[in-house]
Amino acid sequence: MRPKIIAGNWKMYKDLHASSELIASVVSRVDFDLDNVRVVVCPPFTSLELAHRLLEGSPIALGAQNMYTEDEGAFTGEISPKMLLAAGCTYVIIGHSERRQYFGETNVSVNAKVRKALAAGLTPIACVGESLEEREKGITEQVVGTQVKALFKEISEADASRVVIAYEPIWAIGTGKTATPAQAQEVHQFIRKIVAQLYSWPTADKIVIQYGGSVKPENAVDLLKQPDIDGALVGGACLKAETFVPIIRAAVKT
Ligand code: PEP
């Protein structure tokens, strides 16, 4: 059975002091059996090492929000997968819509980063999703299908099953608007079908596909109950243990 993965994307929030408070609060509240649920927190780069130390002995894994495609070199401002591993990361978010929108990431760079993350031994959480305009034009499947095919380019079937996909409709990120469970399920099922076409059904059935976009304790159960929704990538609601931990509980329950 596929695990469910609940990941918190802290974005550019929480300095060192606030990071240690949030980690301590999440760790102390996750005092229940996670069963088949994996939990990941993705703080800013500056808090990774501290988070790693504070998470020791807890079942919560650490992830980063981005990485570069080289191990080291003259690439001012970039962070390599090797550095993320040394800081204790096992996951890395790649191609978040904010990185595509503000930092020029493309389907090509996302694919290069996914390949590099896999080669380095990190689990990539690769983000895809359509804009409101694209949804209204009726081209959601075309856009998401293109993104999914691009992100798997030149990736072997064995590696493909290690990729986590996060379907995040851009119009639902940070807006309070959530895709209905049926809308999200429809796209998740479509993504799984594309993976089956690229590889095989056994591989498609193994792939974890998270939903992201204004996931909150109030809507988590209904979303996570859908057969093809295998977890959540959570933004706003992960910044407080009071709203993040109930989403983890919802995943355990469903
Ligand atoms: C995100 O940033 O990945 C996200 C889904 O944000 P939010 O939950 O705030 O919509």
mmCIF file of C-alpha atoms and ligand atoms in Angstrom:
data_model
loop_
_atom_site.group_PDB
_atom_site.id
_atom_site.type_symbol
_atom_site.label_atom_id
_atom_site.label_comp_id
_atom_site.label_asym_id
_atom_site.label_seq_id
_atom_site.Cartn_x
_atom_site.Cartn_y
_atom_site.Cartn_z
ATOM 1 C CA MET A 1 0.000 0.000 0.000
ATOM 2 C CA ARG A 2 1.277 3.474 -0.864
ATOM 3 C CA PRO A 3 2.324 5.545 2.157
ATOM 4 C CA LYS A 4 0.754 8.948 2.689
ATOM 5 C CA ILE A 5 3.259 11.798 2.918
ATOM 6 C CA ILE A 6 2.416 15.040 4.693
ATOM 7 C CA ALA A 7 5.041 17.698 4.009
ATOM 8 C CA GLY A 8 5.180 21.227 5.379
ATOM 9 C CA ASN A 9 6.638 23.887 3.100
ATOM 10 C CA TRP A 10 7.670 26.726 5.409
ATOM 11 C CA LYS A 11 8.602 28.953 2.454
ATOM 12 C CA MET A 12 10.533 32.082 3.548
ATOM 13 C CA TYR A 13 9.161 32.092 7.095
ATOM 14 C CA LYS A 14 10.752 31.427 10.500
ATOM 15 C CA ASP A 15 14.159 32.638 11.639
ATOM 16 C CA LEU A 16 16.265 30.372 13.858
ATOM 17 C CA HIS A 17 14.390 31.167 17.043
ATOM 18 C CA ALA A 18 10.941 30.738 15.468
ATOM 19 C CA SER A 19 12.110 27.545 13.736
ATOM 20 C CA SER A 20 13.171 25.943 16.985
ATOM 21 C CA GLU A 21 9.831 26.864 18.583
ATOM 22 C CA LEU A 22 7.828 25.391 15.720
ATOM 23 C CA ILE A 23 9.854 22.163 15.521
ATOM 24 C CA ALA A 24 9.596 21.633 19.278
ATOM 25 C CA SER A 25 5.872 22.226 19.183
ATOM 26 C CA VAL A 26 5.302 19.829 16.250
ATOM 27 C CA VAL A 27 7.531 17.120 17.759
ATOM 28 C CA SER A 28 5.787 17.270 21.131
ATOM 29 C CA ARG A 29 2.341 16.978 19.510
ATOM 30 C CA VAL A 30 3.211 14.067 17.214
ATOM 31 C CA ASP A 31 2.910 11.609 20.081
ATOM 32 C CA PHE A 32 0.721 9.116 18.201
ATOM 33 C CA ASP A 33 1.444 6.169 15.916
ATOM 34 C CA LEU A 34 2.006 7.383 12.354
ATOM 35 C CA ASP A 35 1.208 3.978 10.795
ATOM 36 C CA ASN A 36 1.771 4.342 7.066
ATOM 37 C CA VAL A 37 2.109 8.137 7.155
ATOM 38 C CA ARG A 38 5.412 9.942 6.612
ATOM 39 C CA VAL A 39 5.865 13.486 7.848
ATOM 40 C CA VAL A 40 8.375 15.946 6.427
ATOM 41 C CA VAL A 41 9.169 19.535 7.397
ATOM 42 C CA CYS A 42 10.890 21.844 4.916
ATOM 43 C CA PRO A 43 12.257 24.941 6.684
ATOM 44 C CA PRO A 44 14.420 27.597 5.005
ATOM 45 C CA PHE A 45 18.067 26.659 4.350
ATOM 46 C CA THR A 46 19.279 28.643 7.365
ATOM 47 C CA SER A 47 17.246 26.479 9.765
ATOM 48 C CA LEU A 48 18.027 23.054 8.290
ATOM 49 C CA GLU A 49 20.893 22.093 10.555
ATOM 50 C CA LEU A 50 19.103 23.248 13.677
ATOM 51 C CA ALA A 51 15.933 21.431 12.580
ATOM 52 C CA HIS A 52 17.944 18.268 11.975
ATOM 53 C CA ARG A 53 19.252 18.326 15.545
ATOM 54 C CA LEU A 54 15.819 19.036 17.007
ATOM 55 C CA LEU A 55 14.181 16.263 14.979
ATOM 56 C CA GLU A 56 16.611 13.596 16.159
ATOM 57 C CA GLY A 57 14.727 10.679 17.679
ATOM 58 C CA SER A 58 11.395 11.832 16.206
ATOM 59 C CA PRO A 59 9.689 10.144 13.227
ATOM 60 C CA ILE A 60 9.690 13.428 11.291
ATOM 61 C CA ALA A 61 11.975 13.778 8.275
ATOM 62 C CA LEU A 62 13.681 16.893 6.974
ATOM 63 C CA GLY A 63 13.429 18.422 3.514
ATOM 64 C CA ALA A 64 14.684 21.499 1.683
ATOM 65 C CA GLN A 65 12.710 23.812 -0.569
ATOM 66 C CA ASN A 66 15.099 23.899 -3.515
ATOM 67 C CA MET A 67 18.576 22.812 -4.650
ATOM 68 C CA TYR A 68 21.039 23.282 -7.487
ATOM 69 C CA THR A 69 22.187 20.635 -9.960
ATOM 70 C CA GLU A 70 25.925 20.635 -9.124
ATOM 71 C CA ASP A 71 27.773 19.221 -6.100
ATOM 72 C CA GLU A 72 29.955 22.300 -5.628
ATOM 73 C CA GLY A 73 31.529 25.156 -7.551
ATOM 74 C CA ALA A 74 31.347 28.853 -8.337
ATOM 75 C CA PHE A 75 27.562 29.155 -8.194
ATOM 76 C CA THR A 76 26.991 32.069 -5.836
ATOM 77 C CA GLY A 77 23.871 31.747 -3.767
ATOM 78 C CA GLU A 78 23.144 28.116 -4.632
ATOM 79 C CA ILE A 79 22.982 25.038 -2.391
ATOM 80 C CA SER A 80 23.938 21.557 -3.588
ATOM 81 C CA PRO A 81 22.261 18.216 -2.904
ATOM 82 C CA LYS A 82 25.463 17.115 -1.158
ATOM 83 C CA MET A 83 25.092 20.032 1.264
ATOM 84 C CA LEU A 84 21.443 19.162 1.873
ATOM 85 C CA LEU A 85 22.354 15.561 2.683
ATOM 86 C CA ALA A 86 25.063 16.752 5.072
ATOM 87 C CA ALA A 87 22.501 19.005 6.778
ATOM 88 C CA GLY A 88 20.259 15.985 7.358
ATOM 89 C CA CYS A 89 17.762 16.323 4.508
ATOM 90 C CA THR A 90 16.187 13.298 2.895
ATOM 91 C CA TYR A 91 13.605 15.189 0.792
ATOM 92 C CA VAL A 92 13.743 18.250 -1.449
ATOM 93 C CA ILE A 93 10.873 20.223 -2.995
ATOM 94 C CA ILE A 94 11.522 20.902 -6.668
ATOM 95 C CA GLY A 95 9.794 23.223 -9.106
ATOM 96 C CA HIS A 96 7.311 24.789 -6.689
ATOM 97 C CA SER A 97 5.061 27.174 -8.635
ATOM 98 C CA GLU A 98 6.624 30.129 -6.779
ATOM 99 C CA ARG A 99 10.047 29.074 -8.084
ATOM 100 C CA ARG A 100 8.611 28.715 -11.582
ATOM 101 C CA GLN A 101 6.871 32.107 -11.315
ATOM 102 C CA TYR A 102 9.531 34.255 -9.603
ATOM 103 C CA PHE A 103 12.845 32.480 -10.239
ATOM 104 C CA GLY A 104 12.569 31.359 -13.831
ATOM 105 C CA GLU A 105 12.345 27.619 -13.241
ATOM 106 C CA THR A 106 11.104 25.685 -16.246
ATOM 107 C CA ASN A 107 10.063 22.135 -17.066
ATOM 108 C CA VAL A 108 13.651 21.610 -18.271
ATOM 109 C CA SER A 109 15.329 22.857 -15.072
ATOM 110 C CA VAL A 110 12.823 20.934 -12.950
ATOM 111 C CA ASN A 111 13.725 17.722 -14.777
ATOM 112 C CA ALA A 112 17.463 18.394 -14.304
ATOM 113 C CA LYS A 113 16.922 18.960 -10.574
ATOM 114 C CA VAL A 114 14.744 15.868 -10.165
ATOM 115 C CA ARG A 115 17.434 13.754 -11.878
ATOM 116 C CA LYS A 116 20.179 15.249 -9.718
ATOM 117 C CA ALA A 117 18.178 14.773 -6.510
ATOM 118 C CA LEU A 118 17.564 11.106 -7.360
ATOM 119 C CA ALA A 119 21.228 10.541 -8.196
ATOM 120 C CA ALA A 120 22.228 12.119 -4.881
ATOM 121 C CA GLY A 121 19.847 9.899 -2.911
ATOM 122 C CA LEU A 122 17.293 12.573 -2.017
ATOM 123 C CA THR A 123 13.552 12.087 -2.512
ATOM 124 C CA PRO A 124 12.306 14.831 -4.829
ATOM 125 C CA ILE A 125 8.853 16.303 -4.263
ATOM 126 C CA ALA A 126 8.233 17.605 -7.763
ATOM 127 C CA CYS A 127 5.473 20.190 -8.098
ATOM 128 C CA VAL A 128 3.052 20.546 -11.001
ATOM 129 C CA GLY A 129 -0.164 22.488 -11.425
ATOM 130 C CA GLU A 130 -2.181 24.770 -13.651
ATOM 131 C CA SER A 131 -2.993 28.473 -13.294
ATOM 132 C CA LEU A 132 -6.539 29.776 -12.956
ATOM 133 C CA GLU A 133 -6.445 31.010 -16.549
ATOM 134 C CA GLU A 134 -5.378 27.567 -17.780
ATOM 135 C CA ARG A 135 -8.136 25.871 -15.775
ATOM 136 C CA GLU A 136 -10.735 28.288 -17.118
ATOM 137 C CA LYS A 137 -9.515 27.666 -20.676
ATOM 138 C CA GLY A 138 -10.056 23.935 -20.099
ATOM 139 C CA ILE A 139 -6.383 23.037 -20.629
ATOM 140 C CA THR A 140 -5.567 21.682 -17.145
ATOM 141 C CA GLU A 141 -4.793 18.174 -18.438
ATOM 142 C CA GLN A 142 -2.678 19.507 -21.280
ATOM 143 C CA VAL A 143 -0.603 21.701 -18.921
ATOM 144 C CA VAL A 144 -0.232 19.158 -16.128
ATOM 145 C CA GLY A 145 0.382 16.310 -18.597
ATOM 146 C CA THR A 146 3.219 18.290 -20.215
ATOM 147 C CA GLN A 147 4.750 19.087 -16.805
ATOM 148 C CA VAL A 148 4.573 15.447 -15.678
ATOM 149 C CA LYS A 149 6.078 14.082 -18.915
ATOM 150 C CA ALA A 150 8.866 16.676 -18.722
ATOM 151 C CA LEU A 151 9.780 15.975 -15.128
ATOM 152 C CA PHE A 152 10.293 12.249 -15.844
ATOM 153 C CA LYS A 153 12.464 12.768 -18.940
ATOM 154 C CA GLU A 154 15.476 10.400 -18.953
ATOM 155 C CA ILE A 155 14.538 8.886 -15.593
ATOM 156 C CA SER A 156 14.623 5.096 -15.309
ATOM 157 C CA GLU A 157 11.551 3.190 -14.167
ATOM 158 C CA ALA A 158 13.280 2.169 -10.911
ATOM 159 C CA ASP A 159 14.096 5.812 -10.121
ATOM 160 C CA ALA A 160 10.671 7.044 -11.231
ATOM 161 C CA SER A 161 8.941 5.185 -8.425
ATOM 162 C CA ARG A 162 11.034 7.219 -5.910
ATOM 163 C CA VAL A 163 9.638 10.521 -7.162
ATOM 164 C CA VAL A 164 6.867 12.176 -5.147
ATOM 165 C CA ILE A 165 4.596 14.377 -7.246
ATOM 166 C CA ALA A 166 2.776 17.312 -5.656
ATOM 167 C CA TYR A 167 -0.258 18.440 -7.643
ATOM 168 C CA GLU A 168 -0.752 22.057 -6.676
ATOM 169 C CA PRO A 169 -3.266 24.060 -8.694
ATOM 170 C CA ILE A 170 -1.691 27.531 -8.605
ATOM 171 C CA TRP A 171 -5.071 29.188 -8.026
ATOM 172 C CA ALA A 172 -5.407 27.264 -4.752
ATOM 173 C CA ILE A 173 -1.988 28.120 -3.285
ATOM 174 C CA GLY A 174 -2.156 30.591 -0.434
ATOM 175 C CA THR A 175 -5.554 31.816 -1.627
ATOM 176 C CA GLY A 176 -7.847 29.930 0.729
ATOM 177 C CA LYS A 177 -9.483 28.388 -2.377
ATOM 178 C CA THR A 178 -9.173 24.617 -2.346
ATOM 179 C CA ALA A 179 -9.846 22.332 -5.263
ATOM 180 C CA THR A 180 -12.851 20.228 -4.337
ATOM 181 C CA PRO A 181 -11.922 16.634 -3.453
ATOM 182 C CA ALA A 182 -13.516 15.559 -6.761
ATOM 183 C CA GLN A 183 -11.562 18.151 -8.790
ATOM 184 C CA ALA A 184 -8.303 17.126 -7.131
ATOM 185 C CA GLN A 185 -9.015 13.386 -7.496
ATOM 186 C CA GLU A 186 -9.703 13.849 -11.208
ATOM 187 C CA VAL A 187 -6.277 15.406 -11.821
ATOM 188 C CA HIS A 188 -4.473 12.921 -9.540
ATOM 189 C CA GLN A 189 -6.031 10.029 -11.466
ATOM 190 C CA PHE A 190 -4.978 11.695 -14.714
ATOM 191 C CA ILE A 191 -1.381 12.109 -13.446
ATOM 192 C CA ARG A 192 -1.240 8.438 -12.442
ATOM 193 C CA LYS A 193 -2.466 7.471 -15.923
ATOM 194 C CA ILE A 194 0.317 9.546 -17.512
ATOM 195 C CA VAL A 195 2.911 7.801 -15.312
ATOM 196 C CA ALA A 196 1.440 4.438 -16.374
ATOM 197 C CA GLN A 197 1.776 5.458 -20.020
ATOM 198 C CA LEU A 198 5.393 6.542 -19.465
ATOM 199 C CA TYR A 199 6.365 3.434 -17.471
ATOM 200 C CA SER A 200 3.785 0.850 -16.356
ATOM 201 C CA TRP A 201 0.783 0.481 -14.055
ATOM 202 C CA PRO A 202 2.829 -1.189 -11.274
ATOM 203 C CA THR A 203 5.087 1.895 -11.206
ATOM 204 C CA ALA A 204 2.168 4.317 -11.463
ATOM 205 C CA ASP A 205 0.507 2.521 -8.551
ATOM 206 C CA LYS A 206 3.646 3.003 -6.438
ATOM 207 C CA ILE A 207 4.006 6.756 -7.030
ATOM 208 C CA VAL A 208 2.954 9.033 -4.189
ATOM 209 C CA ILE A 209 0.900 11.989 -5.455
ATOM 210 C CA GLN A 210 0.318 14.743 -2.897
ATOM 211 C CA TYR A 211 -2.266 17.464 -3.153
ATOM 212 C CA GLY A 212 -1.319 21.039 -2.270
ATOM 213 C CA GLY A 213 -3.325 24.233 -2.158
ATOM 214 C CA SER A 214 -4.869 25.674 1.012
ATOM 215 C CA VAL A 215 -4.974 22.316 2.796
ATOM 216 C CA LYS A 216 -6.283 22.877 6.325
ATOM 217 C CA PRO A 217 -7.495 20.698 9.190
ATOM 218 C CA GLU A 218 -11.073 21.385 8.009
ATOM 219 C CA ASN A 219 -10.642 20.007 4.484
ATOM 220 C CA ALA A 220 -7.828 17.469 4.965
ATOM 221 C CA VAL A 221 -9.946 14.370 5.643
ATOM 222 C CA ASP A 222 -12.143 14.822 2.570
ATOM 223 C CA LEU A 223 -9.130 15.378 0.317
ATOM 224 C CA LEU A 224 -7.040 12.558 1.794
ATOM 225 C CA LYS A 225 -9.932 10.088 1.497
ATOM 226 C CA GLN A 226 -9.719 10.251 -2.293
ATOM 227 C CA PRO A 227 -8.201 7.086 -3.758
ATOM 228 C CA ASP A 228 -5.423 8.827 -5.696
ATOM 229 C CA ILE A 229 -4.533 11.511 -3.125
ATOM 230 C CA ASP A 230 -1.574 10.175 -1.160
ATOM 231 C CA GLY A 231 -0.790 13.063 1.116
ATOM 232 C CA ALA A 232 -0.478 16.817 1.180
ATOM 233 C CA LEU A 233 2.066 19.542 0.592
ATOM 234 C CA VAL A 234 1.023 22.156 3.112
ATOM 235 C CA GLY A 235 2.001 25.833 3.070
ATOM 236 C CA GLY A 236 0.219 28.257 5.384
ATOM 237 C CA ALA A 237 -1.198 25.643 7.732
ATOM 238 C CA CYS A 238 2.236 24.127 8.462
ATOM 239 C CA LEU A 239 3.461 27.306 10.140
ATOM 240 C CA LYS A 240 1.619 26.457 13.352
ATOM 241 C CA ALA A 241 1.684 23.083 15.069
ATOM 242 C CA GLU A 242 -1.984 23.646 15.961
ATOM 243 C CA THR A 243 -2.939 23.449 12.287
ATOM 244 C CA PHE A 244 -0.191 21.170 10.909
ATOM 245 C CA VAL A 245 -0.554 18.284 13.356
ATOM 246 C CA PRO A 246 -4.334 17.849 12.782
ATOM 247 C CA ILE A 247 -3.547 17.386 9.068
ATOM 248 C CA ILE A 248 -1.101 14.622 10.017
ATOM 249 C CA ARG A 249 -3.851 13.064 12.169
ATOM 250 C CA ALA A 250 -6.259 13.281 9.224
ATOM 251 C CA ALA A 251 -3.774 11.304 7.099
ATOM 252 C CA VAL A 252 -3.457 8.627 9.798
ATOM 253 C CA LYS A 253 -7.242 8.383 9.964
ATOM 254 C CA THR A 254 -7.899 8.025 6.225
HETATM 255 C C1 PEP B 1 2.411 25.475 -0.983
HETATM 256 O O1 PEP B 1 3.087 26.463 -0.835
HETATM 257 O O2 PEP B 1 2.922 24.470 -1.467
HETATM 258 C C2 PEP B 1 1.013 25.519 -0.578
HETATM 259 C C3 PEP B 1 0.230 24.549 -0.935
HETATM 260 O O3 PEP B 1 0.607 26.629 0.160
HETATM 261 P P1 PEP B 1 -0.805 26.809 0.904
HETATM 262 O O4 PEP B 1 -1.069 25.555 1.689
HETATM 263 O O5 PEP B 1 -0.616 28.000 1.785
HETATM 264 O O6 PEP B 1 -1.832 27.026 -0.154
#
